[in-house]
Tab-separated table of C-alpha atoms and ligand atoms in Angstrom:
chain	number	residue	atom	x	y	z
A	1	UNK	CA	-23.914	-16.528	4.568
A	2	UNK	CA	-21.829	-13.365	4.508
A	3	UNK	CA	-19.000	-13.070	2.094
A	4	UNK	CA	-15.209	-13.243	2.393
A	5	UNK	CA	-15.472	-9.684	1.443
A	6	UNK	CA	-18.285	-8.876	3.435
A	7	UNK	CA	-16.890	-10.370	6.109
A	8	UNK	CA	-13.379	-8.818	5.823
A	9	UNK	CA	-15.021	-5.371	5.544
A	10	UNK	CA	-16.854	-5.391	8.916
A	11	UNK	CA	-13.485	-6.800	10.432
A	12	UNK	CA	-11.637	-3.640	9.143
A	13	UNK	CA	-14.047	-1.169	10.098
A	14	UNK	CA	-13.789	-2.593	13.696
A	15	UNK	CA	-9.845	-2.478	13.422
A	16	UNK	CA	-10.298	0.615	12.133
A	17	UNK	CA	-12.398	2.196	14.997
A	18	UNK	CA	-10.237	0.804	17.613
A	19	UNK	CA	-6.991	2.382	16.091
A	20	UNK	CA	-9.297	5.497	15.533
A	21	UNK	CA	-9.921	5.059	19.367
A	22	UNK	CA	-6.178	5.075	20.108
A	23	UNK	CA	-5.092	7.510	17.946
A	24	UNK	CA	-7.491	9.906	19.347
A	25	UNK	CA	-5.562	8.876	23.390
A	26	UNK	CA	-2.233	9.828	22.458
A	27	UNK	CA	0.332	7.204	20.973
A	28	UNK	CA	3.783	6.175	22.392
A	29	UNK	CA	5.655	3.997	20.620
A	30	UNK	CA	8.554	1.231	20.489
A	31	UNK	CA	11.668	0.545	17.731
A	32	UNK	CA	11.802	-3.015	15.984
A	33	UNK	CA	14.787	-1.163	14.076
A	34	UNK	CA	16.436	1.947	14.154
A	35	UNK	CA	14.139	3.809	13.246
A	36	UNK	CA	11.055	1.358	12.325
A	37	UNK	CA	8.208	2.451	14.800
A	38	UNK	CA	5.763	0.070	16.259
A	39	UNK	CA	2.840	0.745	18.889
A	40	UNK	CA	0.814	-0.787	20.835
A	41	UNK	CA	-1.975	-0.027	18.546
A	42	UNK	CA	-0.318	-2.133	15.703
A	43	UNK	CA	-0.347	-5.006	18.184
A	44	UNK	CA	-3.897	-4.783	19.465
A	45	UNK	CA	-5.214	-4.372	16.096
A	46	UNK	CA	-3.657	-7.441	14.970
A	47	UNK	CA	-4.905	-9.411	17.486
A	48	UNK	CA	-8.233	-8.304	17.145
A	49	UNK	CA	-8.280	-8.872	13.078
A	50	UNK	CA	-6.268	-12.429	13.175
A	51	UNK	CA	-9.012	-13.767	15.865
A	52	UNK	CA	-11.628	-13.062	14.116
A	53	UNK	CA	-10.597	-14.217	11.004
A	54	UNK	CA	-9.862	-17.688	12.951
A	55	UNK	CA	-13.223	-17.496	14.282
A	56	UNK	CA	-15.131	-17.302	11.062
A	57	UNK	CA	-12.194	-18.828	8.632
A	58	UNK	CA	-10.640	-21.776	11.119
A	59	UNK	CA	-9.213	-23.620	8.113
A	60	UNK	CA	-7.509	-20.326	6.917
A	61	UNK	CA	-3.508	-19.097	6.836
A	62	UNK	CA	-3.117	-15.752	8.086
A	63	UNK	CA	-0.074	-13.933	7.733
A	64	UNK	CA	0.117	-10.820	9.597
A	65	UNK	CA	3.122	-8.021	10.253
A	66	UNK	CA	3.078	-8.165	13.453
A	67	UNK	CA	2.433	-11.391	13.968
A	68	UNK	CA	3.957	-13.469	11.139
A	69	UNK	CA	2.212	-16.645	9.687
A	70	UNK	CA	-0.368	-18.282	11.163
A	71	UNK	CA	-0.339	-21.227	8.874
A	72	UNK	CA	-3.120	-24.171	8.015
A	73	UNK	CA	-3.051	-26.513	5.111
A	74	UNK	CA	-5.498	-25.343	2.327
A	75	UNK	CA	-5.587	-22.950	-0.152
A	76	UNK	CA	-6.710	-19.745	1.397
A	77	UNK	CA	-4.460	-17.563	3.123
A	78	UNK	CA	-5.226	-13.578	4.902
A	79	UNK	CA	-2.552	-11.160	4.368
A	80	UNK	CA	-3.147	-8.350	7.045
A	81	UNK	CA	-1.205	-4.798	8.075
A	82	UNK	CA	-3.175	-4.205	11.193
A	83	UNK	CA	-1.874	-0.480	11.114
A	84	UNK	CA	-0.484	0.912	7.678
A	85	UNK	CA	1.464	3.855	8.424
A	86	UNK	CA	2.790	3.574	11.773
A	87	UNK	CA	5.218	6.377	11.569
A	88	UNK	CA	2.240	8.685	10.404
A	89	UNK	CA	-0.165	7.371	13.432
A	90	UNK	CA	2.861	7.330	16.095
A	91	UNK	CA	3.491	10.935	15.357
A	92	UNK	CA	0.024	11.939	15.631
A	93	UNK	CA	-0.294	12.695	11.442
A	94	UNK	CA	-3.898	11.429	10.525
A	95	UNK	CA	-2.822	9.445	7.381
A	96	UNK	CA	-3.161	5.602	8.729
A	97	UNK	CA	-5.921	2.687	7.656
A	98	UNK	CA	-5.851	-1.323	8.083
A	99	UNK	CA	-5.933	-3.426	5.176
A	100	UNK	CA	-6.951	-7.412	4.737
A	101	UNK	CA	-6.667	-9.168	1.467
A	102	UNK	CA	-7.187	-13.096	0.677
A	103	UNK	CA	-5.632	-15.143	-1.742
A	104	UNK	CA	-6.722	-18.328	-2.741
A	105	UNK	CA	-4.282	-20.463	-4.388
A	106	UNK	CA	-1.794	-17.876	-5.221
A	107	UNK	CA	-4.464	-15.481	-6.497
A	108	UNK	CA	-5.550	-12.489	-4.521
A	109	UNK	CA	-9.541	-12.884	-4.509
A	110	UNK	CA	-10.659	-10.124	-2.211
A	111	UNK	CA	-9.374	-7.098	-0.519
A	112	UNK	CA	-10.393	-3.995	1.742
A	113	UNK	CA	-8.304	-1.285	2.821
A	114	UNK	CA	-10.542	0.960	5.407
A	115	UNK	CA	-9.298	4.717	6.546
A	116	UNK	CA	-10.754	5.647	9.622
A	117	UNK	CA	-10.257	9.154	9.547
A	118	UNK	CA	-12.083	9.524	6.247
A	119	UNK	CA	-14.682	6.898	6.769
A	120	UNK	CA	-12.994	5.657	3.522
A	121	UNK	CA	-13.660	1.929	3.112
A	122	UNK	CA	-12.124	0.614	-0.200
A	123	UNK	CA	-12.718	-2.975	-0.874
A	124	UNK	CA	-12.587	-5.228	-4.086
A	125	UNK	CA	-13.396	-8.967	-4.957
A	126	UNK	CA	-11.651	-10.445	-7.938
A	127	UNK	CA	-14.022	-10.212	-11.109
A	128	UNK	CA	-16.776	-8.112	-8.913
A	129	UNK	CA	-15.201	-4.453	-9.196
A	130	UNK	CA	-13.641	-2.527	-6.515
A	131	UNK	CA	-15.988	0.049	-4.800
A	132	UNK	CA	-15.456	3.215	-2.303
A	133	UNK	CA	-17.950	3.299	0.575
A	134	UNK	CA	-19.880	1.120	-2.075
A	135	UNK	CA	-19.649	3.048	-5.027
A	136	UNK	CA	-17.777	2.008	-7.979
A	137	UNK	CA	-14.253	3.451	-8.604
A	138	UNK	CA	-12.408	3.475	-11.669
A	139	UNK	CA	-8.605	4.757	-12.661
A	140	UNK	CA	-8.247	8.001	-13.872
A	141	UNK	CA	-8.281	8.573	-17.629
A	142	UNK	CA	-4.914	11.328	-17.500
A	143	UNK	CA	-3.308	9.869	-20.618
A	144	UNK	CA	0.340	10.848	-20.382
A	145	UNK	CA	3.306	11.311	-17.315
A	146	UNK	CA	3.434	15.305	-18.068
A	147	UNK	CA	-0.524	15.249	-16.478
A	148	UNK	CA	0.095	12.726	-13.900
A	149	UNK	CA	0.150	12.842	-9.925
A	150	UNK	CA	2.058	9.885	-8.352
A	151	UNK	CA	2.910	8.577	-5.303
A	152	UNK	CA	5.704	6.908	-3.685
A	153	UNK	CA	7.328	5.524	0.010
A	154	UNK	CA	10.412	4.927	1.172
A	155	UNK	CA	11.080	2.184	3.885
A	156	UNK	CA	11.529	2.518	7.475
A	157	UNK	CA	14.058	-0.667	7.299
A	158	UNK	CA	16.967	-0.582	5.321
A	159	UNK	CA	16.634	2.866	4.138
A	160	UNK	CA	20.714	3.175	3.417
A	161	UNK	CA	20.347	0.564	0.884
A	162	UNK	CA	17.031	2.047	-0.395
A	163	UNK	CA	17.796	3.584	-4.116
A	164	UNK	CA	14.440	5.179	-4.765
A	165	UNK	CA	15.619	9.033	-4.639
A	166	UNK	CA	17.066	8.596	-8.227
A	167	UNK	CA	13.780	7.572	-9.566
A	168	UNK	CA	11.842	10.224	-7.413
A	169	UNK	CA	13.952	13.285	-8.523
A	170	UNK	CA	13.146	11.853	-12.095
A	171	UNK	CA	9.609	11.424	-11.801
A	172	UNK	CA	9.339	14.839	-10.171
A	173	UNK	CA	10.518	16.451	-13.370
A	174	UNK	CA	8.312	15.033	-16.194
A	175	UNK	CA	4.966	14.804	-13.767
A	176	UNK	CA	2.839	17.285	-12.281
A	177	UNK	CA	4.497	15.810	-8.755
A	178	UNK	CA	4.761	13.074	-6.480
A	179	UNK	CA	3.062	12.824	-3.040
A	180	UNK	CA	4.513	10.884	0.046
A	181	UNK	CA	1.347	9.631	2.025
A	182	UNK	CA	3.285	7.294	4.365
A	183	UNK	CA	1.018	4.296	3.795
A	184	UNK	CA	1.310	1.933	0.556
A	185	UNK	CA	-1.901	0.666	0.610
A	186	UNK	CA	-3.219	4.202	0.818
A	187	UNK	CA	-1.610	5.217	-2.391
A	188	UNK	CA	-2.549	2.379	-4.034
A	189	UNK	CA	-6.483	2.863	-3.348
A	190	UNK	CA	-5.790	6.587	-4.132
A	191	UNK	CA	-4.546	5.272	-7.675
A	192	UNK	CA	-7.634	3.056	-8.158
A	193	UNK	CA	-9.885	5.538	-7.719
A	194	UNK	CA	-8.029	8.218	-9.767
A	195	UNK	CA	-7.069	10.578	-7.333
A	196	UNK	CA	-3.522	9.406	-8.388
A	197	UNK	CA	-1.849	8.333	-11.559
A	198	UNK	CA	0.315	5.814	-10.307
A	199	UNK	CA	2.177	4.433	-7.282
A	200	UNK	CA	6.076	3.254	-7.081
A	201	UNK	CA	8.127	1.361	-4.234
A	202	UNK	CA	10.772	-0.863	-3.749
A	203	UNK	CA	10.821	-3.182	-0.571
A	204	UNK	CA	7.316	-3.522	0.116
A	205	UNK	CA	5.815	-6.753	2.124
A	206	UNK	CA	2.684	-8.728	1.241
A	207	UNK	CA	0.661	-7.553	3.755
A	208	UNK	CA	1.568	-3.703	2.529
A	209	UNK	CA	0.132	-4.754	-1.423
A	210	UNK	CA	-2.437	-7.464	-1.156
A	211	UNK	CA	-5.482	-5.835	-1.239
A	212	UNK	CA	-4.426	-2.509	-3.158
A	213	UNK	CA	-2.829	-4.263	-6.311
A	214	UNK	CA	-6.487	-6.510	-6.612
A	215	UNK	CA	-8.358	-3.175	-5.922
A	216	UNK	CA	-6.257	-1.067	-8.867
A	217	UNK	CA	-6.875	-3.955	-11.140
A	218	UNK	CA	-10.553	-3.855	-10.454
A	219	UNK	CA	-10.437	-0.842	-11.086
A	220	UNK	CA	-8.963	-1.210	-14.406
A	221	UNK	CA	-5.345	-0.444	-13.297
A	222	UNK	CA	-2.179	-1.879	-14.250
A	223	UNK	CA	-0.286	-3.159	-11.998
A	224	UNK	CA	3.139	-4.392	-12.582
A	225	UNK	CA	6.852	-4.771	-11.013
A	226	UNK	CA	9.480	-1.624	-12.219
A	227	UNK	CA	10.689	-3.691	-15.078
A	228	UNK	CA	7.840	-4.599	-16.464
A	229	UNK	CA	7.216	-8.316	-15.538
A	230	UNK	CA	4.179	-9.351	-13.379
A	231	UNK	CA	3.388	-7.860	-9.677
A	232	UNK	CA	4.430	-10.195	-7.103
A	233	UNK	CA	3.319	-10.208	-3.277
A	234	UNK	CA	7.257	-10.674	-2.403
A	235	UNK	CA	8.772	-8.886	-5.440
A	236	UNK	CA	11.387	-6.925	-4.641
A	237	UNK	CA	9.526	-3.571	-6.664
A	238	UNK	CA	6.149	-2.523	-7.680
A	239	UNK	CA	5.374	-0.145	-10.360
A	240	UNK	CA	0.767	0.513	-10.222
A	241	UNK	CA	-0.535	2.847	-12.654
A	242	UNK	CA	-4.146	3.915	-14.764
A	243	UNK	CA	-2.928	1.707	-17.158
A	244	UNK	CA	-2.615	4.645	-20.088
A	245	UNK	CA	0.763	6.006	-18.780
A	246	UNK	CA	2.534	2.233	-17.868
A	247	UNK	CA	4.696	1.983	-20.628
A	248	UNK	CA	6.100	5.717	-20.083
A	249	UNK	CA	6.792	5.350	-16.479
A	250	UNK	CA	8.800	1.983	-17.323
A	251	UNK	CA	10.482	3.524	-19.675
A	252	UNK	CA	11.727	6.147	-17.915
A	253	UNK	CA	12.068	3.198	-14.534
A	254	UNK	CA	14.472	1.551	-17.585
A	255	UNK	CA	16.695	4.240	-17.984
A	256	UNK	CA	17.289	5.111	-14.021
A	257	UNK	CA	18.170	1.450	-13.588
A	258	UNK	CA	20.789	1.661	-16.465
A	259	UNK	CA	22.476	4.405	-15.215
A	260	UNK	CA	20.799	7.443	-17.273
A	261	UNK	CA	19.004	10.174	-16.255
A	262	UNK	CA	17.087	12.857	-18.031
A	263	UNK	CA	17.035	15.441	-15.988
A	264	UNK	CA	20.608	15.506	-13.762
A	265	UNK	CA	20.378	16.494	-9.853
A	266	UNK	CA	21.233	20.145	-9.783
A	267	UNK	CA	23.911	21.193	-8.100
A	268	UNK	CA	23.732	22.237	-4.398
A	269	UNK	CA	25.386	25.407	-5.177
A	270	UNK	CA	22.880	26.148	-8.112
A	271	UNK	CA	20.024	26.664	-4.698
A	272	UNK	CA	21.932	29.633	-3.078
B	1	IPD	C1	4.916	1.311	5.627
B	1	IPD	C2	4.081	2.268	4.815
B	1	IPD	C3	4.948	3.230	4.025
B	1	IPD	C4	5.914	2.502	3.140
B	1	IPD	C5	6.757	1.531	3.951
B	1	IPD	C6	5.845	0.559	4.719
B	1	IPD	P1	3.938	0.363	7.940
B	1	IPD	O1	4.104	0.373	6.309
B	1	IPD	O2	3.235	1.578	3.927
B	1	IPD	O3	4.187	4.056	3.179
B	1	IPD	O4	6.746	3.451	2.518
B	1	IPD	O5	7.567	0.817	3.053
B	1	IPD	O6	6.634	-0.306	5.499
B	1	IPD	O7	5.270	0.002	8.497
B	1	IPD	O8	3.482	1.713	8.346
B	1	IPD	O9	2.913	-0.713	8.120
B	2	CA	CA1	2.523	-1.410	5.905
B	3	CA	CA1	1.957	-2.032	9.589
């Protein structure tokens, strides 16, 4: 019998070649919010990923973005973003995958995240390792913030409440930079397999983290929330690094939540 990680891996590369397919049509889109986009793609995906995982998993929760939670009594339960970074894929911007991850009694146990533009599957099972296309991936082995690439997002909800451009302008100054990939779980796989140093966001949603924070620590990655204390599904921050330069990004997370910065925002005049 096939895996739950087996199985979740051929589900996402089928999500992932149908929103290949629609991507590749043309995409028009609708608001849930202001200015958070969803399309029709998002939908269909979901649909297709939550029936099959009733298929093979009856006895399974499933709790989906578009679709909310599907629940059943029992320990397991499927945390799925049918289509992570909408804005990206609604504008035509080839930076989009789908991601499934399962938890078992409050412990995430398995997780793929699968790019279809890339071919880039990334899956991990807890205790097994997280691979890329089936090879092994590890965290990068930069030891310090001043040779680090990070990563960040910013919400589509919410955003005037959203406080993250004090810790980006900070992080920009003591880092070799920070990317803006428009798709959490994306950043996250890109930190367990070293392309990036470490990943920040506030606001993120289950279905956004559940797979990437079990693939960084596969991957020997740290994964934490901005203040240090563990990484929760529903926290309301995550902080996901190689491990070796945790402690200085908190440190400097610390002092941007007290109220001090190292480097002060220049001056709008100063940019003549
Ligand atoms: C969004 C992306 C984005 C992050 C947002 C998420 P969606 O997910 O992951 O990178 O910054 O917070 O909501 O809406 O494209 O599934
Ligand atoms: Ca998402
Ligand atoms: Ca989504």
């Amino acid at each position: 019998m096939a895996s739950y990680l087996e199985t979740a891996t051929e589900i996402a590369r089928e999500a992932g070649a149908l929103l290949a397919h629609h991507f590749e049509r043309g995409i028009s889109y609708d608001l849930k919010g202001d200015f958070d986009l969803v399309t029709e793609a998002d939908r269909a995906s979901e649909k297709l990923v939550v029936e099959r995982l009733h298929s093979y998993f009856p006895a399974h929760s499933v709790l989906g973005e578009e679709g909310g939670l599907r629940e059943k009594a029992g320990e397991y339960c499927w945390y799925v973003d049918p289509l992570d970074g909408t804005t990206n894929f609604a504008h035509g911007y080839p930076a989009f995958n789908v991601t499934i991850g399962l938890e078992r009694a409050g412990e995430m146990i398995a997780g793929v995240i699968f790019d279809p533009i890339r071919q880039e599957m990334f899956a991990a099972e807890l205790g097994g390792g997280a691979f890329l296309n089936g090879r092994r991936i590890h965290v990068s082995k930069a030891p310090r913030m001043d040779s680090a690439l990070l990563a960040t997002g910013f919400p589509s909800r919410k955003r005037h409440e959203n406080v993250n451009v004090h810790f980006f302008h900070q992080v920009s100054m003591m880092s070799h930079g920070i990317r803006r990939s428009g798709s959490a779980a994306i950043d996250l796989a890109y930190v367990a397999c070293g392309r990036l140093e470490g990943f920040w966001e506030f606001g993120l949603n289950p279905w956004d983290m559940a797979a990437g924070l079990l693939l960084v620590r596969e991957a020997g990655g740290r994964t934490t929330d901005m203040k240090g204390g563990p990484a929760e599904l529903r926290g309301p921050h995550v902080a996901v690094t190689n491990g070796l330069i945790h402690n200085e990004l908190l440190e400097l997370f610390g002092e941007v939540f007290e109220g001090r910065y190292r480097y002060p925002m220049p001056p709008v005049t100063s940019g003549r």
